[in-house]
Amino acid sequence: MSHTITVAGVDVDTRHWIGGARVASARTFTDVSPIDSSILGEIARGTAVEAAAAVNAARDAFPAWAAVSRAERSRLLHAVADGVERRLEELAIVETTDNGALLRSHRRGVMPRVAHNFRFFADRLLELEHGDFGTRGHTQHVSWDPAGPCVLITPWNAPLMLATWKAAPALAAGNTVVLKPAEWSPLTASLLADIAAEAGLPAGVLNVVQGYGHEIGDVLTSHPDVRRISFTGSVPTARRITASAAANLTPLSLELGGKSPLLVFADADLDLAVDLAVEQYDNAGQVCLAATRLLVEETVAEEFTRRFTTKAARLVQGDPRDEGTDIGPVIHPRQLERIDGFVHRAIAAGARAVVGGHRGDGQHYAPTLLTDVTQDSEIVQEEVFGPVLTLQTFADEEEAVRLANDTRFGLAATVATGDPGRAERVTAQLVAGTVWVNCFFVRDLRAPFGGSRLSGVGREGGTWSFDFYCDLKNTVTAPSGWRSHG
């Protein structure tokens, strides 16, 4: 039986990567492309046996990897980045075929960011230090010690970028990794294992185990040898992971859902505000940071809506491999049903579809804008994770902030205004891990990233990543003139 499939001309191994070797499973799951529903291949379906083997491999490899110098770890991570750049086109076309996101985005933004994830943390590692400080003649020295094996559980909407956003700092910190990719988009994680091995990463330092979360998740997250868990995904799954990790008090970093607002004030550049709003349809709306709640000052709401509908009508839905396509398919029929259910229930409850409100061809969902929605309605309060926006109006700053903060989430927010004073006042009151003013999705790896409320626990990025993936140690040394105890 062959364990290799060919996807868009690229060979991909369908087995796990454990302890520096390919490992098959007795069972498989079917990977299907959202572009045309074609079967891409049968992927090794992990069990408790493979999950435990991956953790054991990471545990066994940890002491030697933790002892590797910072300079050598940095060199190896740069070598991984080199491998990503050499295979950028292959990674881009495989991921587009696997998850349906735009090929042009993968080529120009996503895969270069994958390489940058490794380079940034490789360089940051060499800069990591905290100046010593004195206390009554004693010297206090802060150090970042590797924590141990890390389990990284990643989503399907930006598979490789989010996997490496976690793996790069974990590896840079001197930890070993067990990566569990989403079963709807597993292929580029397998290619990453090949790239890491070719770069010289020692066996067991990076492991990839595939399968269903409900079958292997508990083994990974409850294992007593796992010292860190980082998860990006839904709130219900995060609750299960948290419960599983509780017995060992394993530290968690959770980046969860969002229901982010875009506040448009009357003094904003309306063309810019409309551009920001239409940008929320990126990746078919399957972006946790998406500002899906448009909150528009009532005096400009009519004009904003007119310009928005005109611009949204120009969006092209189609094959994500075509350069002219703006919106690709939704990743899975189950997700398509979920999105359609949200919209149908909202319309039945009195919402009006100003734009879209229906399925497109295949697994596409039409870009949708719903108005006449109430603040307590499901469509306003719950994450849809599809190309569906709502529009509400407000009378003043106080109401805008109240509506913006009135959900269980707090991942991000966007503010469009021409008044710097207003921007300062409003952003200070918004509950969000990231706030953008007159821009969207500008990210710097030096900055902290994470959410408030049900949008997550903890922050990663820059030094915050090392704070999470390391055990911080403070060593206090007495003044010179040691006293001997006989």
XYZ file of C-alpha atoms in Angstrom:
486
model
C 0.000 0.000 0.000
C 1.365 3.385 -0.992
C 1.546 6.025 1.720
C 2.172 8.870 -0.714
C -0.450 10.947 -2.490
C 0.126 13.507 -5.213
C -1.644 16.833 -4.722
C -1.348 19.371 -7.529
C 1.860 17.670 -8.615
C 3.342 17.572 -5.117
C 4.009 14.292 -3.301
C 2.736 14.237 0.271
C 3.299 11.423 2.770
C 0.038 10.531 4.507
C 1.615 8.941 7.580
C 2.437 10.449 10.958
C 5.941 11.736 11.695
C 7.039 10.353 15.066
C 10.551 10.141 16.450
C 12.135 10.964 13.110
C 10.292 8.255 11.158
C 7.079 7.799 9.236
C 4.464 5.790 11.123
C 1.306 4.338 9.614
C -2.034 3.642 11.313
C -4.395 0.731 10.867
C -7.192 3.132 9.934
C -7.383 6.244 7.776
C -9.642 9.234 7.223
C -10.508 10.764 3.870
C -9.185 14.203 2.982
C -11.418 16.027 0.500
C -10.708 19.268 -1.373
C -13.325 21.991 -0.816
C -12.666 23.294 -4.329
C -14.350 20.468 -6.209
C -15.096 17.803 -3.563
C -12.395 15.568 -5.042
C -10.755 13.024 -2.753
C -7.151 13.998 -2.115
C -6.224 10.841 -0.275
C -6.511 8.613 2.766
C -4.644 10.028 5.775
C -3.285 8.030 8.711
C -5.873 8.171 11.482
C -4.086 8.286 14.797
C -5.125 6.323 17.863
C -4.091 6.521 21.489
C -1.078 4.395 20.553
C 0.336 6.867 18.015
C -0.533 9.853 20.201
C 1.319 8.386 23.173
C 4.239 7.406 20.948
C 4.536 10.999 19.723
C 4.618 12.361 23.280
C 7.146 9.712 24.298
C 9.351 10.619 21.338
C 9.181 14.297 22.301
C 9.978 13.414 25.931
C 12.985 11.303 24.965
C 14.349 13.961 22.600
C 13.859 16.846 25.035
C 17.024 16.654 27.198
C 19.403 16.731 24.238
C 17.467 19.453 22.410
C 17.216 21.596 25.551
C 20.992 21.354 25.892
C 21.623 22.626 22.354
C 23.061 26.143 22.394
C 20.912 29.099 21.491
C 23.116 29.795 18.488
C 22.687 26.264 17.124
C 18.915 26.212 17.697
C 18.709 29.549 15.914
C 20.750 28.200 12.997
C 18.496 25.158 12.632
C 15.331 27.250 12.683
C 16.761 29.472 9.967
C 17.479 26.286 7.997
C 13.809 25.317 8.363
C 12.843 28.769 7.063
C 15.171 28.249 4.109
C 13.392 24.978 3.351
C 9.996 26.664 3.499
C 11.165 29.309 1.055
C 12.564 26.713 -1.333
C 9.231 24.873 -1.348
C 6.996 27.935 -1.073
C 5.126 27.262 -4.320
C 4.511 23.632 -3.374
C 3.260 24.573 0.078
C 0.982 27.242 -1.390
C -0.714 25.009 -3.959
C -1.092 22.089 -1.549
C -2.670 24.238 1.135
C -5.005 25.940 -1.334
C -6.117 22.561 -2.623
C -6.560 21.278 0.924
C -8.412 24.171 2.562
C -9.727 26.341 -0.282
C -8.058 29.644 0.636
C -6.790 31.868 -2.190
C -3.621 30.705 -3.917
C -2.489 34.278 -4.459
C -2.735 34.895 -0.693
C -0.737 31.773 0.077
C 1.951 32.764 -2.394
C 2.266 36.409 -1.456
C 1.448 36.490 2.236
C 0.793 33.273 4.097
C 3.769 31.100 3.134
C 6.286 33.956 3.375
C 4.867 34.520 6.860
C 5.511 30.831 7.655
C 9.197 31.331 6.899
C 9.176 34.604 8.829
C 7.741 32.847 11.897
C 10.853 30.688 12.068
C 13.272 33.509 11.308
C 11.725 35.906 13.806
C 11.847 33.528 16.760
C 15.277 32.242 15.742
C 16.558 35.817 15.974
C 14.500 36.721 19.037
C 16.036 33.789 20.886
C 19.483 35.340 20.540
C 18.196 38.672 21.899
C 16.338 37.163 24.858
C 17.681 38.614 28.090
C 16.706 40.485 31.195
C 19.283 42.729 32.762
C 20.517 41.610 36.158
C 19.463 43.723 39.115
C 20.772 44.085 42.628
C 19.029 43.689 45.952
C 21.026 44.581 49.105
C 24.224 43.566 47.359
C 22.758 40.343 45.930
C 22.523 39.794 42.175
C 19.242 38.644 40.654
C 19.451 36.936 37.267
C 16.369 35.999 35.189
C 16.600 33.103 32.735
C 14.217 31.289 30.397
C 14.528 27.514 30.814
C 12.955 25.082 28.319
C 9.732 23.681 29.782
C 9.505 20.287 28.065
C 7.327 18.582 25.454
C 4.613 20.848 24.009
C 1.351 19.782 22.363
C 0.203 22.190 19.653
C -3.331 21.793 18.306
C -4.036 23.899 15.255
C -7.088 24.891 13.166
C -7.982 24.415 9.525
C -8.395 28.006 8.351
C -4.666 28.907 8.187
C -3.066 25.527 8.861
C 0.648 26.011 8.310
C 0.905 29.642 9.339
C -0.792 28.999 12.697
C 1.120 25.750 13.237
C 4.443 27.526 12.807
C 3.299 30.531 14.855
C 3.266 28.024 17.738
C 6.017 25.601 16.740
C 8.692 28.204 15.989
C 8.799 29.779 19.481
C 8.317 26.421 21.203
C 11.309 24.980 19.351
C 13.362 28.139 19.766
C 12.776 27.949 23.511
C 14.378 24.496 23.560
C 11.184 22.486 23.780
C 10.156 19.491 21.729
C 6.817 19.513 19.911
C 3.882 17.272 19.102
C 1.816 18.966 16.401
C -1.761 17.835 15.856
C -3.150 19.479 12.678
C -6.867 19.794 11.938
C -8.260 16.780 10.108
C -9.867 19.001 7.444
C -6.485 20.379 6.328
C -3.617 18.095 7.393
C -1.337 18.065 4.364
C 1.083 20.955 4.860
C 1.892 19.746 8.382
C 3.228 16.572 6.787
C 5.329 18.634 4.372
C 6.637 20.667 7.311
C 7.906 17.447 8.915
C 9.876 16.709 5.741
C 11.284 20.233 5.637
C 12.316 20.125 9.307
C 14.057 16.770 8.849
C 15.912 18.022 5.775
C 16.994 21.092 7.748
C 18.647 18.848 10.320
C 16.175 19.016 13.202
C 16.988 15.981 15.390
C 14.614 13.033 15.548
C 11.773 13.503 18.028
C 12.125 17.273 18.271
C 9.161 17.838 15.937
C 6.447 15.184 15.730
C 3.219 15.278 13.713
C 0.292 13.066 14.628
C -2.907 13.201 12.549
C -6.454 12.219 13.340
C -9.650 13.223 15.073
C -9.532 15.286 18.210
C -12.145 13.190 19.983
C -10.003 10.089 19.436
C -6.519 11.311 20.319
C -7.016 14.696 21.953
C -7.346 13.448 25.522
C -4.216 11.333 25.234
C -2.221 14.337 24.071
C -3.611 16.855 26.548
C -3.740 14.640 29.642
C -0.309 13.071 29.248
C 1.783 13.756 32.378
C 4.932 14.386 30.319
C 3.380 17.270 28.378
C 4.455 20.603 29.863
C 2.677 23.096 27.602
C -0.478 23.028 25.463
C -1.270 25.659 22.870
C -4.622 25.521 21.095
C -6.389 27.624 18.493
C -10.028 26.773 17.869
C -13.490 26.805 19.366
C -14.621 27.521 22.911
C -16.283 24.095 23.425
C -13.094 22.281 22.404
C -11.023 24.576 24.640
C -13.191 23.626 27.592
C -12.524 19.934 26.947
C -8.791 20.535 26.607
C -8.734 22.568 29.816
C -10.527 19.835 31.717
C -8.151 17.211 30.326
C -5.065 19.240 31.256
C -6.316 20.087 34.742
C -5.120 16.891 36.431
C -1.495 17.755 35.631
C -1.936 21.530 35.925
C -0.441 21.793 32.448
C -0.163 25.464 31.416
C -2.404 26.442 28.514
C -2.421 29.094 25.824
C -5.845 29.341 24.190
C -6.726 31.485 21.167
C -10.440 31.020 20.656
C -13.379 32.507 18.835
C -14.279 36.077 18.150
C -17.243 38.299 17.396
C -15.264 41.405 16.713
C -16.778 44.820 15.972
C -15.906 47.417 13.341
C -16.942 50.840 14.647
C -17.521 53.412 11.906
C -17.933 56.992 13.107
C -19.423 59.792 11.036
C -16.068 61.554 10.831
C -14.378 58.508 9.265
C -13.161 58.266 5.695
C -16.178 56.286 4.447
C -14.358 54.775 1.491
C -11.682 53.480 3.855
C -14.333 52.215 6.262
C -16.104 50.360 3.448
C -12.818 48.838 2.304
C -12.159 47.640 5.848
C -15.661 46.176 6.075
C -15.504 44.307 2.767
C -12.075 42.977 3.746
C -13.821 40.949 6.457
C -14.956 38.509 3.750
C -11.337 37.395 3.345
C -10.871 33.606 3.380
C -14.651 33.236 3.019
C -15.019 34.843 6.437
C -13.175 31.959 8.077
C -10.939 34.223 10.147
C -11.159 34.382 13.930
C -10.171 38.068 13.933
C -12.829 39.101 11.409
C -14.854 42.171 12.372
C -18.217 40.597 11.611
C -20.285 43.176 13.521
C -20.435 46.480 11.648
C -21.443 49.276 14.016
C -22.084 52.463 12.038
C -23.031 55.915 13.302
C -26.657 56.436 12.307
C -26.078 59.709 10.460
C -23.888 57.962 7.857
C -25.388 54.464 7.955
C -27.427 54.851 4.768
C -24.486 56.137 2.724
C -22.153 53.526 4.211
C -24.572 50.744 3.297
C -24.940 52.040 -0.261
C -21.180 52.120 -0.811
C -20.732 48.760 0.889
C -23.278 46.965 -1.294
C -21.707 48.463 -4.422
C -18.223 47.272 -3.464
C -19.368 43.859 -2.224
C -21.158 43.252 -5.530
C -17.797 43.401 -7.311
C -16.340 40.491 -5.337
C -15.666 37.423 -7.456
C -16.433 33.998 -6.032
C -14.825 31.041 -7.692
C -11.852 28.727 -7.892
C -9.257 29.924 -5.352
C -6.470 28.913 -7.731
C -7.561 31.609 -10.205
C -5.825 34.964 -9.820
C -9.088 36.870 -10.290
C -10.994 35.115 -7.498
C -11.688 37.127 -4.332
C -13.553 34.510 -2.272
C -13.026 30.772 -2.375
C -15.175 27.974 -1.001
C -16.047 27.202 2.588
C -13.793 24.400 3.802
C -16.327 21.613 4.453
C -20.007 20.772 3.782
C -20.580 20.700 7.537
C -19.297 24.259 7.847
C -21.438 25.334 4.899
C -24.525 23.911 6.617
C -23.589 25.691 9.820
C -23.272 29.067 8.096
C -26.522 28.625 6.193
C -28.308 27.662 9.394
C -27.195 30.851 11.121
C -28.443 32.990 8.247
C -31.786 31.206 7.901
C -32.488 31.491 11.623
C -31.549 35.171 11.594
C -33.872 35.920 8.681
C -36.664 33.938 10.319
C -36.171 36.101 13.421
C -36.599 39.314 11.399
C -33.184 40.094 9.915
C -32.973 41.384 6.352
C -30.302 40.260 3.871
C -29.115 43.445 2.186
C -26.366 41.441 0.474
C -26.306 37.695 -0.160
C -28.072 35.487 2.342
C -27.833 32.275 0.328
C -25.501 29.543 -0.878
C -23.482 29.844 -4.046
C -22.206 27.112 -6.331
C -20.512 24.094 -4.800
C -19.204 24.889 -1.322
C -19.389 28.648 -1.760
C -21.529 30.875 0.420
C -22.499 34.274 -0.930
C -20.993 37.255 0.917
C -23.807 38.319 3.213
C -24.783 41.478 5.088
C -27.718 41.309 7.498
C -29.488 44.345 8.929
C -32.470 44.730 11.287
C -30.784 42.536 13.868
C -31.124 42.860 17.633
C -28.213 42.966 20.040
C -29.318 39.827 21.872
C -29.895 37.781 18.712
C -27.878 34.661 17.926
C -26.420 36.159 14.749
C -24.961 39.081 16.741
C -23.771 37.087 19.725
C -22.368 33.853 18.259
C -19.407 33.270 15.944
C -20.526 32.161 12.468
C -17.068 31.684 10.926
C -18.253 32.386 7.420
C -18.786 35.354 5.056
C -21.639 36.808 7.106
C -21.638 40.334 8.554
C -24.285 42.201 10.514
C -24.917 45.956 10.530
C -26.243 47.948 13.481
C -26.337 51.678 14.084
C -25.429 53.806 17.086
C -26.105 57.387 18.112
C -22.931 58.345 19.983
C -19.625 57.097 21.366
C -21.172 55.729 24.524
C -23.621 53.544 22.615
C -20.926 52.460 20.162
C -18.690 51.214 22.962
C -21.586 49.543 24.759
C -22.621 47.609 21.651
C -19.024 46.731 20.802
C -18.354 45.230 24.227
C -21.712 43.489 24.579
C -20.699 39.926 23.674
C -18.915 37.099 25.484
C -15.872 37.574 23.270
C -12.961 39.998 23.155
C -10.481 38.992 20.488
C -10.171 42.122 18.346
C -11.846 45.370 17.336
C -11.460 47.878 14.511
C -12.218 51.594 14.710
C -12.701 53.933 11.748
C -12.567 57.606 12.695
C -10.946 60.830 11.577
C -10.603 62.144 15.130
C -7.421 61.063 16.995
C -8.966 62.072 20.313
C -11.988 59.891 19.684
C -9.763 57.014 18.654
C -7.878 57.283 21.927
C -11.048 57.501 24.033
C -12.807 54.615 22.315
C -9.878 52.192 22.091
C -9.207 52.677 25.802
C -12.698 51.356 26.552
C -12.862 48.428 24.132
C -12.447 44.896 25.500
C -10.148 43.271 22.949
C -6.698 41.726 22.658
C -5.967 43.758 19.518
C -7.488 47.040 18.345
C -6.859 48.443 14.864
C -7.538 52.114 14.091
C -8.178 52.924 10.419
C -6.500 49.666 9.392
C -6.953 45.917 9.738
C -4.787 42.818 10.190
C -1.510 44.676 10.574
C 0.553 42.198 12.620
C 4.024 42.414 14.089
C 5.488 39.329 15.746
C 7.011 41.530 18.442
C 3.526 42.373 19.734
C 1.374 40.297 22.095
C -1.510 38.408 20.547
C -4.486 36.800 22.257
C -8.011 37.428 23.417
C -10.053 38.493 26.412
C -13.144 36.863 27.882
C -14.095 33.727 25.921
C -11.683 34.665 23.150
C -8.808 33.078 24.962
C -6.279 32.765 27.750
C -2.762 34.153 27.622
C -0.693 36.020 25.056
C 1.882 34.863 22.514
C 4.245 36.833 20.306
C 7.657 38.344 20.967
C 8.906 37.791 24.499
C 5.407 36.733 25.563
C 5.853 33.520 23.562
C 9.045 32.686 25.429
C 7.356 33.519 28.727
C 4.747 30.870 27.923
C 6.959 28.185 26.405
C 9.628 28.470 29.121
C 9.940 28.094 32.858
C 11.195 31.462 34.044
C 13.863 31.206 36.699
C 15.277 33.876 38.993
C 18.723 33.062 40.390
C 19.809 35.123 43.403
C 23.537 35.188 44.198
C 25.041 36.479 47.426
C 27.725 39.187 47.387
C 31.294 38.169 46.728
C 33.095 36.583 49.653
C 31.605 33.086 49.909
C 31.190 31.628 53.369
C 32.215 27.996 53.769
C 30.133 25.699 55.938
C 32.117 22.875 57.445
